[in-house]
mmCIF file of C-alpha atoms in Angstrom:
data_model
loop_
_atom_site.group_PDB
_atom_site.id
_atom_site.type_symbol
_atom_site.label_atom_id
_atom_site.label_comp_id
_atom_site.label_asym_id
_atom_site.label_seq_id
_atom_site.Cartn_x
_atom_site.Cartn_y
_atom_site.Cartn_z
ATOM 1 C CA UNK A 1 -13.731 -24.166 -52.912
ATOM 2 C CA UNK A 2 -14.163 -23.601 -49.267
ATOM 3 C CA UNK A 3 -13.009 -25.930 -46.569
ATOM 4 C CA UNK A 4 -14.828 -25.899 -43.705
ATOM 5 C CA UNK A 5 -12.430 -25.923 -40.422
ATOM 6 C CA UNK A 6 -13.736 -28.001 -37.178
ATOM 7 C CA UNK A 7 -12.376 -25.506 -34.502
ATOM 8 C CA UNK A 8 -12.512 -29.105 -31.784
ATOM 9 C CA UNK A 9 -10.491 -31.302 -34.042
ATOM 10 C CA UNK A 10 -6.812 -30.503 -33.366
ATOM 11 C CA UNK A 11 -5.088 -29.082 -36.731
ATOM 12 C CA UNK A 12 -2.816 -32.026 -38.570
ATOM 13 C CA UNK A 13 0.523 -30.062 -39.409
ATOM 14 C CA UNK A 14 2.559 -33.118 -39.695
ATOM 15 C CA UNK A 15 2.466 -33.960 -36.371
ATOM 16 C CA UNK A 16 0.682 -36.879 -34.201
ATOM 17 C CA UNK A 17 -2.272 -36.254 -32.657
ATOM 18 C CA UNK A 18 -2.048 -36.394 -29.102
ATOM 19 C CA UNK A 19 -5.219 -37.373 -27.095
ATOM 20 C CA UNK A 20 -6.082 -34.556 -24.366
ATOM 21 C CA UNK A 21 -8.575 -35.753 -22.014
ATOM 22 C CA UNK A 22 -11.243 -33.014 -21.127
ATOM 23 C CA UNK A 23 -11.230 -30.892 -17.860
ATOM 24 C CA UNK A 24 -14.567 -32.796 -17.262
ATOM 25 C CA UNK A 25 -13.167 -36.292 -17.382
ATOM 26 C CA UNK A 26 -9.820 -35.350 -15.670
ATOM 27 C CA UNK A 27 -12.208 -33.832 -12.651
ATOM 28 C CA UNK A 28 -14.528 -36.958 -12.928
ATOM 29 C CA UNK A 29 -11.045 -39.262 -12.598
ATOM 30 C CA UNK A 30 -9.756 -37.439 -9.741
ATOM 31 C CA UNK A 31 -12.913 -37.345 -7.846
ATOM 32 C CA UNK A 32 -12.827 -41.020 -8.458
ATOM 33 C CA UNK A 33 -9.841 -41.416 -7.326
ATOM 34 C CA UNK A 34 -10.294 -39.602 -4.341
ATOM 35 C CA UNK A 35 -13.105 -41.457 -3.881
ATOM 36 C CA UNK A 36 -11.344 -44.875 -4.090
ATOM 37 C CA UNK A 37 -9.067 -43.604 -0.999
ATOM 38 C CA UNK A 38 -11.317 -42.188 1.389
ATOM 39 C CA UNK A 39 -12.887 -45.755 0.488
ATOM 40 C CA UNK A 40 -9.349 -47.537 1.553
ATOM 41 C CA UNK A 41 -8.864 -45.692 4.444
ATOM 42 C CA UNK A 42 -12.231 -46.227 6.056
ATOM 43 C CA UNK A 43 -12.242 -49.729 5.655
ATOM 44 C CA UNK A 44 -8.810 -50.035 7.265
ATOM 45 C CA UNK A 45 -9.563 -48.037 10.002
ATOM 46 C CA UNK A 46 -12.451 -50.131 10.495
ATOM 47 C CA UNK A 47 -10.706 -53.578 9.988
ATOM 48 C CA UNK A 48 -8.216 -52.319 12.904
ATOM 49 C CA UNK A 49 -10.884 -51.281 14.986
ATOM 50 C CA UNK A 50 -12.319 -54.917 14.687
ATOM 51 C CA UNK A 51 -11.527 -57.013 17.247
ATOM 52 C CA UNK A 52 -9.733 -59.919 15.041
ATOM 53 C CA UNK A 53 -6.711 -57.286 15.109
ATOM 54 C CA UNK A 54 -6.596 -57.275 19.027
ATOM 55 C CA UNK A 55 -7.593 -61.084 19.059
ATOM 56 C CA UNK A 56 -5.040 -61.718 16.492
ATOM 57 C CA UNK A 57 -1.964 -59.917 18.550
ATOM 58 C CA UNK A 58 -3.049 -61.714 22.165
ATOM 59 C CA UNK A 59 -3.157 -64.412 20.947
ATOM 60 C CA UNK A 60 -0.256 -65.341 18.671
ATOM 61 C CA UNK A 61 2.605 -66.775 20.664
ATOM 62 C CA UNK A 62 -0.122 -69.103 21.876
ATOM 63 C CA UNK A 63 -0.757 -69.936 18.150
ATOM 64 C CA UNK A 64 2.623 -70.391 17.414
ATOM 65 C CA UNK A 65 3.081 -72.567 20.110
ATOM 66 C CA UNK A 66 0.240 -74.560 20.338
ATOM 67 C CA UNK A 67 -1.435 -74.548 16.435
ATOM 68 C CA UNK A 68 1.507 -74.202 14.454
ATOM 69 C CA UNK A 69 0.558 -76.522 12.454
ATOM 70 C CA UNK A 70 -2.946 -75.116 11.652
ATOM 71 C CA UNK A 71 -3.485 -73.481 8.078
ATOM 72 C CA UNK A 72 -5.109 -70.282 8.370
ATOM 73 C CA UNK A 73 -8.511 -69.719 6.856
ATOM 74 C CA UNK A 74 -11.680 -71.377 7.221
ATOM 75 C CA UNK A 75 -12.018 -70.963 10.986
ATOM 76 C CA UNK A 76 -9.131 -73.761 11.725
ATOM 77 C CA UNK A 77 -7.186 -71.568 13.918
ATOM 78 C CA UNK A 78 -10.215 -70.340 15.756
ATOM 79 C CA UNK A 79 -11.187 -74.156 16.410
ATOM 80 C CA UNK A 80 -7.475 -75.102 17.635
ATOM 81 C CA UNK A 81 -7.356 -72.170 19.752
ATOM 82 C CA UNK A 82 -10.802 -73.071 21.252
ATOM 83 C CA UNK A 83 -9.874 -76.778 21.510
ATOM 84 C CA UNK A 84 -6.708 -75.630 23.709
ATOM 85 C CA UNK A 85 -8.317 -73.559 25.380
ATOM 86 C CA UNK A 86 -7.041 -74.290 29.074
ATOM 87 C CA UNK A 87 -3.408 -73.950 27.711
ATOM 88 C CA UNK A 88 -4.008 -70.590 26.443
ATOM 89 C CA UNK A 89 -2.768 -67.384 28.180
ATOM 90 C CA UNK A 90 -4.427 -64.969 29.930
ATOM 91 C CA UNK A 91 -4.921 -62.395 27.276
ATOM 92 C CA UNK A 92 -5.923 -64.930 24.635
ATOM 93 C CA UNK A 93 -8.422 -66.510 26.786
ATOM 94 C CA UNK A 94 -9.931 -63.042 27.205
ATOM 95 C CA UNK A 95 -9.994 -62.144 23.625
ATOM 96 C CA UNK A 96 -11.463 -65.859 22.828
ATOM 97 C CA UNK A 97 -13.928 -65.978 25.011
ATOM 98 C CA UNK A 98 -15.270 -62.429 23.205
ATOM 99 C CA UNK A 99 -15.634 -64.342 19.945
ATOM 100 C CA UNK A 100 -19.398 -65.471 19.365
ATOM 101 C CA UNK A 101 -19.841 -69.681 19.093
ATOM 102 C CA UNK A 102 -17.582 -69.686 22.270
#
């Protein structure tokens, strides 16, 4: 009797078979994952080019001092800031005033 021998499936010699991934899918994964980072790094660069990030750093002693209190999120910090809006500094007003609704 001949036994017919599957040169793809890995020979079982007593040992475990160990799962190799193809060169395909391990190029697929890494151009994925390349991918994902150029992704990452583009939206951070332009989340810092935004202007919340300048608007965010002129204007927070006069959140800490004025809306302390305020939760962030849901535009409450934006409304306290535009309800004290003479008591803001000079930089803050400037970056406020920039923000559409004003």
């Amino acid at each position: 009797m001949v036994q017919r021998v599957n040169s793809r499936m890995p020979r079982n010699d007593g040992k475990r078979f160990v799962f190799r991934p193809s060169d395909t899918f391990m190029r697929a994964l890494l151009a994925a994952a390349c991918l994902i980072g150029i992704l990452v790094v583009t939206l951070s660069v332009a989340m810092a080019q935004d202007g919340r990030g300048q608007a965010r750093q002129a204007c927070e002693a006069d959140y800490r001092k004025l809306c302390a209190g305020t939760i962030p999120g849901g535009g409450r910090v934006r409304k306290c800031l535009n309800e004290n809006f003479s008591a803001l500094s000079d930089p803050c007003k400037k970056a406020v005033s920039t923000w559409p609704g004003r």
